[in-house]
Amino acid sequence: MSISLLAKYLPENCLPFLKHWFGDHIIHIKITRGRNSKLGDYRKMPDKSHQITINSTLQPQLFFFVLTHELAHLLAFENYGPRISAHGTEWKQTFRSMLLESISIYEDDLKSVILKFSKAPKANFMSSPELVRYFHIEDLEDESSYLEDLAIGARFIYRKETYIIEEKRKKNYLCLNTDTQKKYIFKPLARVEKIT
């Protein structure tokens, strides 16, 4: 897929950054249907080309953010070698540099969130509460809540099963499945249906 064909998924004025980052690399970009497990993915192919997949359902600024994340893998491996950790120091430095370089692309209210995130980039989008909240604004009218907004002892439904929040452990929550009596760790920004 050529860079110009990506334009409909992206915010304005970002193509110069992408052309610079793509350089002479052979990159196959696949636009996928929305996946719950991941927003994007990077792979180096056996023929030395690169494949990036990105969910088609992402808002333009999030699409650009995820594409930047995946391109940071490519550039980090190219600059530091194939033995680096996928989300290690080299990737973080590369991603941080790319985010700061392209900060003008983001809307003003998102710039401060991106700047804060860039100080210590995380591998998982869900690990940044500010980013998750920013890009899920339209979801606030549905019946779900963030787990962290519920009290200890609250009951909730997640994937058609009922749980009780038992305690907070550092950043995550220990919850009891009321049907199986098994305990599970939940992220604070898990979307759940509160039982009133």
mmCIF file of C-alpha atoms in Angstrom:
data_model
loop_
_atom_site.group_PDB
_atom_site.id
_atom_site.type_symbol
_atom_site.label_atom_id
_atom_site.label_comp_id
_atom_site.label_asym_id
_atom_site.label_seq_id
_atom_site.Cartn_x
_atom_site.Cartn_y
_atom_site.Cartn_z
ATOM 1 C CA MET A 1 0.000 0.000 0.000
ATOM 2 C CA SER A 2 1.449 3.382 -0.939
ATOM 3 C CA ILE A 3 1.670 6.170 1.585
ATOM 4 C CA SER A 4 -0.826 8.268 -0.367
ATOM 5 C CA LEU A 5 -3.472 5.530 -0.062
ATOM 6 C CA LEU A 6 -3.159 5.802 3.720
ATOM 7 C CA ALA A 7 -4.277 9.430 3.644
ATOM 8 C CA LYS A 8 -7.947 8.638 4.289
ATOM 9 C CA TYR A 9 -7.025 7.010 7.624
ATOM 10 C CA LEU A 10 -4.671 9.764 8.781
ATOM 11 C CA PRO A 11 -4.818 13.319 10.119
ATOM 12 C CA GLU A 12 -3.764 16.153 7.815
ATOM 13 C CA ASN A 13 -0.135 17.046 7.169
ATOM 14 C CA CYS A 14 1.422 13.807 8.403
ATOM 15 C CA LEU A 15 2.528 12.380 5.037
ATOM 16 C CA PRO A 16 5.907 14.219 5.049
ATOM 17 C CA PHE A 17 6.772 12.543 8.362
ATOM 18 C CA LEU A 18 5.775 9.130 7.020
ATOM 19 C CA LYS A 19 7.771 9.575 3.817
ATOM 20 C CA HIS A 20 10.807 10.476 5.905
ATOM 21 C CA TRP A 21 10.361 7.488 8.237
ATOM 22 C CA PHE A 22 9.552 5.042 5.438
ATOM 23 C CA GLY A 23 12.722 6.070 3.597
ATOM 24 C CA ASP A 24 13.742 3.341 1.152
ATOM 25 C CA HIS A 25 12.246 0.525 3.227
ATOM 26 C CA ILE A 26 9.821 -1.864 1.565
ATOM 27 C CA ILE A 27 6.804 -1.756 3.868
ATOM 28 C CA HIS A 28 3.550 -3.623 3.368
ATOM 29 C CA ILE A 29 0.727 -2.024 5.325
ATOM 30 C CA LYS A 30 -2.394 -4.065 5.898
ATOM 31 C CA ILE A 31 -5.530 -2.393 7.154
ATOM 32 C CA THR A 32 -7.471 -4.890 9.269
ATOM 33 C CA ARG A 33 -10.915 -5.017 10.774
ATOM 34 C CA GLY A 34 -11.054 -3.889 14.388
ATOM 35 C CA ARG A 35 -9.271 -6.297 16.740
ATOM 36 C CA ASN A 36 -9.843 -6.220 20.484
ATOM 37 C CA SER A 37 -6.455 -7.727 21.286
ATOM 38 C CA LYS A 38 -4.252 -5.164 19.511
ATOM 39 C CA LEU A 39 -4.337 -1.919 17.580
ATOM 40 C CA GLY A 40 -1.357 -2.645 15.351
ATOM 41 C CA ASP A 41 1.468 -5.064 14.710
ATOM 42 C CA TYR A 42 4.963 -5.054 13.159
ATOM 43 C CA ARG A 43 6.855 -7.951 11.546
ATOM 44 C CA LYS A 44 10.079 -8.230 9.582
ATOM 45 C CA MET A 45 9.414 -10.585 6.714
ATOM 46 C CA PRO A 46 11.747 -13.358 5.424
ATOM 47 C CA ASP A 47 12.413 -11.358 2.237
ATOM 48 C CA LYS A 48 13.703 -8.434 4.410
ATOM 49 C CA SER A 49 10.603 -6.343 3.740
ATOM 50 C CA HIS A 50 8.429 -5.139 6.632
ATOM 51 C CA GLN A 51 4.750 -5.708 7.387
ATOM 52 C CA ILE A 52 2.609 -3.449 9.546
ATOM 53 C CA THR A 53 -1.029 -4.154 10.315
ATOM 54 C CA ILE A 54 -3.328 -1.490 11.751
ATOM 55 C CA ASN A 55 -6.985 -1.552 12.702
ATOM 56 C CA SER A 56 -9.194 0.314 10.224
ATOM 57 C CA THR A 57 -11.554 1.487 12.975
ATOM 58 C CA LEU A 58 -9.089 3.860 14.650
ATOM 59 C CA GLN A 59 -9.629 7.608 14.713
ATOM 60 C CA PRO A 60 -7.095 9.393 12.432
ATOM 61 C CA GLN A 61 -4.878 10.689 15.243
ATOM 62 C CA LEU A 62 -4.839 7.299 16.945
ATOM 63 C CA PHE A 63 -4.138 5.608 13.596
ATOM 64 C CA PHE A 64 -1.106 7.901 13.160
ATOM 65 C CA PHE A 65 0.018 7.255 16.757
ATOM 66 C CA VAL A 66 -0.192 3.462 16.264
ATOM 67 C CA LEU A 67 1.571 3.669 12.890
ATOM 68 C CA THR A 68 4.335 5.706 14.557
ATOM 69 C CA HIS A 69 4.611 3.025 17.278
ATOM 70 C CA GLU A 70 4.981 0.251 14.678
ATOM 71 C CA LEU A 71 7.416 2.225 12.511
ATOM 72 C CA ALA A 72 9.518 2.813 15.644
ATOM 73 C CA HIS A 73 10.055 -0.968 15.772
ATOM 74 C CA LEU A 74 11.332 -0.985 12.207
ATOM 75 C CA LEU A 75 13.655 1.991 12.742
ATOM 76 C CA ALA A 76 14.944 0.746 16.109
ATOM 77 C CA PHE A 77 15.805 -2.680 14.673
ATOM 78 C CA GLU A 78 17.463 -1.040 11.651
ATOM 79 C CA ASN A 79 19.500 1.385 13.775
ATOM 80 C CA TYR A 80 20.432 -0.863 16.701
ATOM 81 C CA GLY A 81 20.330 -4.385 15.263
ATOM 82 C CA PRO A 82 17.939 -7.342 15.454
ATOM 83 C CA ARG A 83 18.886 -8.441 18.975
ATOM 84 C CA ILE A 84 17.345 -5.518 20.837
ATOM 85 C CA SER A 85 14.259 -6.037 22.979
ATOM 86 C CA ALA A 86 11.048 -5.285 21.063
ATOM 87 C CA HIS A 87 9.966 -2.616 23.568
ATOM 88 C CA GLY A 88 13.330 -1.960 25.182
ATOM 89 C CA THR A 89 15.384 1.187 25.622
ATOM 90 C CA GLU A 90 16.253 1.554 21.938
ATOM 91 C CA TRP A 91 12.622 1.302 20.853
ATOM 92 C CA LYS A 92 11.542 3.777 23.558
ATOM 93 C CA GLN A 93 14.188 6.290 22.454
ATOM 94 C CA THR A 94 13.159 5.889 18.805
ATOM 95 C CA PHE A 95 9.419 6.170 19.539
ATOM 96 C CA ARG A 96 9.973 9.195 21.812
ATOM 97 C CA SER A 97 11.988 10.964 19.124
ATOM 98 C CA MET A 98 9.325 10.257 16.468
ATOM 99 C CA LEU A 99 6.492 11.476 18.728
ATOM 100 C CA LEU A 100 8.298 14.724 19.501
ATOM 101 C CA GLU A 101 9.251 15.219 15.846
ATOM 102 C CA SER A 102 5.605 14.888 14.761
ATOM 103 C CA ILE A 103 3.900 16.595 17.744
ATOM 104 C CA SER A 104 2.476 19.301 15.431
ATOM 105 C CA ILE A 105 0.180 16.676 13.863
ATOM 106 C CA TYR A 106 -1.852 16.225 17.026
ATOM 107 C CA GLU A 107 -4.716 18.456 18.126
ATOM 108 C CA ASP A 108 -3.879 20.947 20.855
ATOM 109 C CA ASP A 109 -5.720 19.104 23.630
ATOM 110 C CA LEU A 110 -3.901 15.882 22.717
ATOM 111 C CA LYS A 111 -0.414 17.405 22.495
ATOM 112 C CA SER A 112 0.012 17.571 26.287
ATOM 113 C CA VAL A 113 -1.058 13.910 26.584
ATOM 114 C CA ILE A 114 1.441 12.877 23.872
ATOM 115 C CA LEU A 115 4.222 14.937 25.486
ATOM 116 C CA LYS A 116 3.591 13.295 28.859
ATOM 117 C CA PHE A 117 3.467 9.829 27.268
ATOM 118 C CA SER A 118 6.710 10.465 25.344
ATOM 119 C CA LYS A 119 8.680 10.879 28.595
ATOM 120 C CA ALA A 120 8.338 7.129 29.208
ATOM 121 C CA PRO A 121 6.672 5.432 26.203
ATOM 122 C CA LYS A 122 4.812 2.256 27.031
ATOM 123 C CA ALA A 123 4.497 -0.825 24.844
ATOM 124 C CA ASN A 124 0.762 -1.161 25.412
ATOM 125 C CA PHE A 125 -1.658 1.641 24.579
ATOM 126 C CA MET A 126 -3.887 0.474 27.451
ATOM 127 C CA SER A 127 -1.085 1.291 29.919
ATOM 128 C CA SER A 128 -1.610 5.011 29.356
ATOM 129 C CA PRO A 129 -4.828 6.081 31.112
ATOM 130 C CA GLU A 130 -4.730 9.548 29.542
ATOM 131 C CA LEU A 131 -4.504 8.182 25.990
ATOM 132 C CA VAL A 132 -7.220 5.601 26.606
ATOM 133 C CA ARG A 133 -9.546 8.240 28.003
ATOM 134 C CA TYR A 134 -8.810 10.658 25.192
ATOM 135 C CA PHE A 135 -9.589 8.170 22.444
ATOM 136 C CA HIS A 136 -12.638 6.634 24.124
ATOM 137 C CA ILE A 137 -14.595 9.841 24.609
ATOM 138 C CA GLU A 138 -17.404 8.564 22.375
ATOM 139 C CA ASP A 139 -17.749 5.443 24.541
ATOM 140 C CA LEU A 140 -18.679 7.372 27.673
ATOM 141 C CA GLU A 141 -22.365 7.355 26.755
ATOM 142 C CA ASP A 142 -22.602 3.565 26.713
ATOM 143 C CA GLU A 143 -23.425 1.380 29.698
ATOM 144 C CA SER A 144 -19.828 0.497 30.523
ATOM 145 C CA SER A 145 -17.448 2.003 33.070
ATOM 146 C CA TYR A 146 -13.733 1.900 33.724
ATOM 147 C CA LEU A 147 -12.984 -0.633 36.447
ATOM 148 C CA GLU A 148 -10.940 1.949 38.373
ATOM 149 C CA ASP A 149 -14.088 4.079 38.736
ATOM 150 C CA LEU A 150 -15.802 1.357 40.794
ATOM 151 C CA ALA A 151 -15.419 0.885 44.546
ATOM 152 C CA ILE A 152 -13.803 -2.092 46.257
ATOM 153 C CA GLY A 153 -16.585 -4.656 46.755
ATOM 154 C CA ALA A 154 -18.479 -3.506 43.656
ATOM 155 C CA ARG A 155 -19.955 -6.132 41.366
ATOM 156 C CA PHE A 156 -19.554 -5.936 37.605
ATOM 157 C CA ILE A 157 -19.994 -7.947 34.423
ATOM 158 C CA TYR A 158 -17.101 -8.615 32.081
ATOM 159 C CA ARG A 159 -17.591 -10.800 29.001
ATOM 160 C CA LYS A 160 -20.931 -12.076 30.352
ATOM 161 C CA GLU A 161 -19.441 -13.210 33.677
ATOM 162 C CA THR A 162 -19.944 -11.597 37.063
ATOM 163 C CA TYR A 163 -17.052 -10.435 39.270
ATOM 164 C CA ILE A 164 -16.504 -8.685 42.581
ATOM 165 C CA ILE A 165 -13.585 -6.289 43.113
ATOM 166 C CA GLU A 166 -11.670 -7.649 46.118
ATOM 167 C CA GLU A 167 -8.690 -5.327 46.363
ATOM 168 C CA LYS A 168 -6.349 -2.982 44.550
ATOM 169 C CA ARG A 169 -2.812 -4.282 44.017
ATOM 170 C CA LYS A 170 -0.448 -1.510 42.995
ATOM 171 C CA LYS A 171 -2.078 -0.379 39.733
ATOM 172 C CA ASN A 172 -4.270 -3.419 39.035
ATOM 173 C CA TYR A 173 -7.310 -4.969 40.710
ATOM 174 C CA LEU A 174 -7.832 -8.471 42.094
ATOM 175 C CA CYS A 175 -11.344 -9.630 41.259
ATOM 176 C CA LEU A 176 -13.324 -12.765 42.100
ATOM 177 C CA ASN A 177 -15.393 -14.532 39.451
ATOM 178 C CA THR A 178 -18.609 -15.307 41.345
ATOM 179 C CA ASP A 179 -19.412 -18.364 39.215
ATOM 180 C CA THR A 180 -16.051 -20.150 39.251
ATOM 181 C CA GLN A 181 -14.663 -18.659 42.498
ATOM 182 C CA LYS A 182 -11.384 -18.059 40.635
ATOM 183 C CA LYS A 183 -9.506 -14.783 41.076
ATOM 184 C CA TYR A 184 -8.278 -12.628 38.210
ATOM 185 C CA ILE A 185 -6.165 -9.510 37.835
ATOM 186 C CA PHE A 186 -7.825 -6.661 35.893
ATOM 187 C CA LYS A 187 -6.274 -3.504 34.460
ATOM 188 C CA PRO A 188 -7.750 -0.267 35.855
ATOM 189 C CA LEU A 189 -9.027 0.790 32.430
ATOM 190 C CA ALA A 190 -10.858 -2.447 31.660
ATOM 191 C CA ARG A 191 -14.331 -1.563 30.336
ATOM 192 C CA VAL A 192 -16.926 -3.330 32.475
ATOM 193 C CA GLU A 193 -20.642 -3.143 33.119
ATOM 194 C CA LYS A 194 -21.388 -2.067 36.665
ATOM 195 C CA ILE A 195 -24.126 -3.981 38.499
ATOM 196 C CA THR A 196 -26.242 -1.580 40.535
#
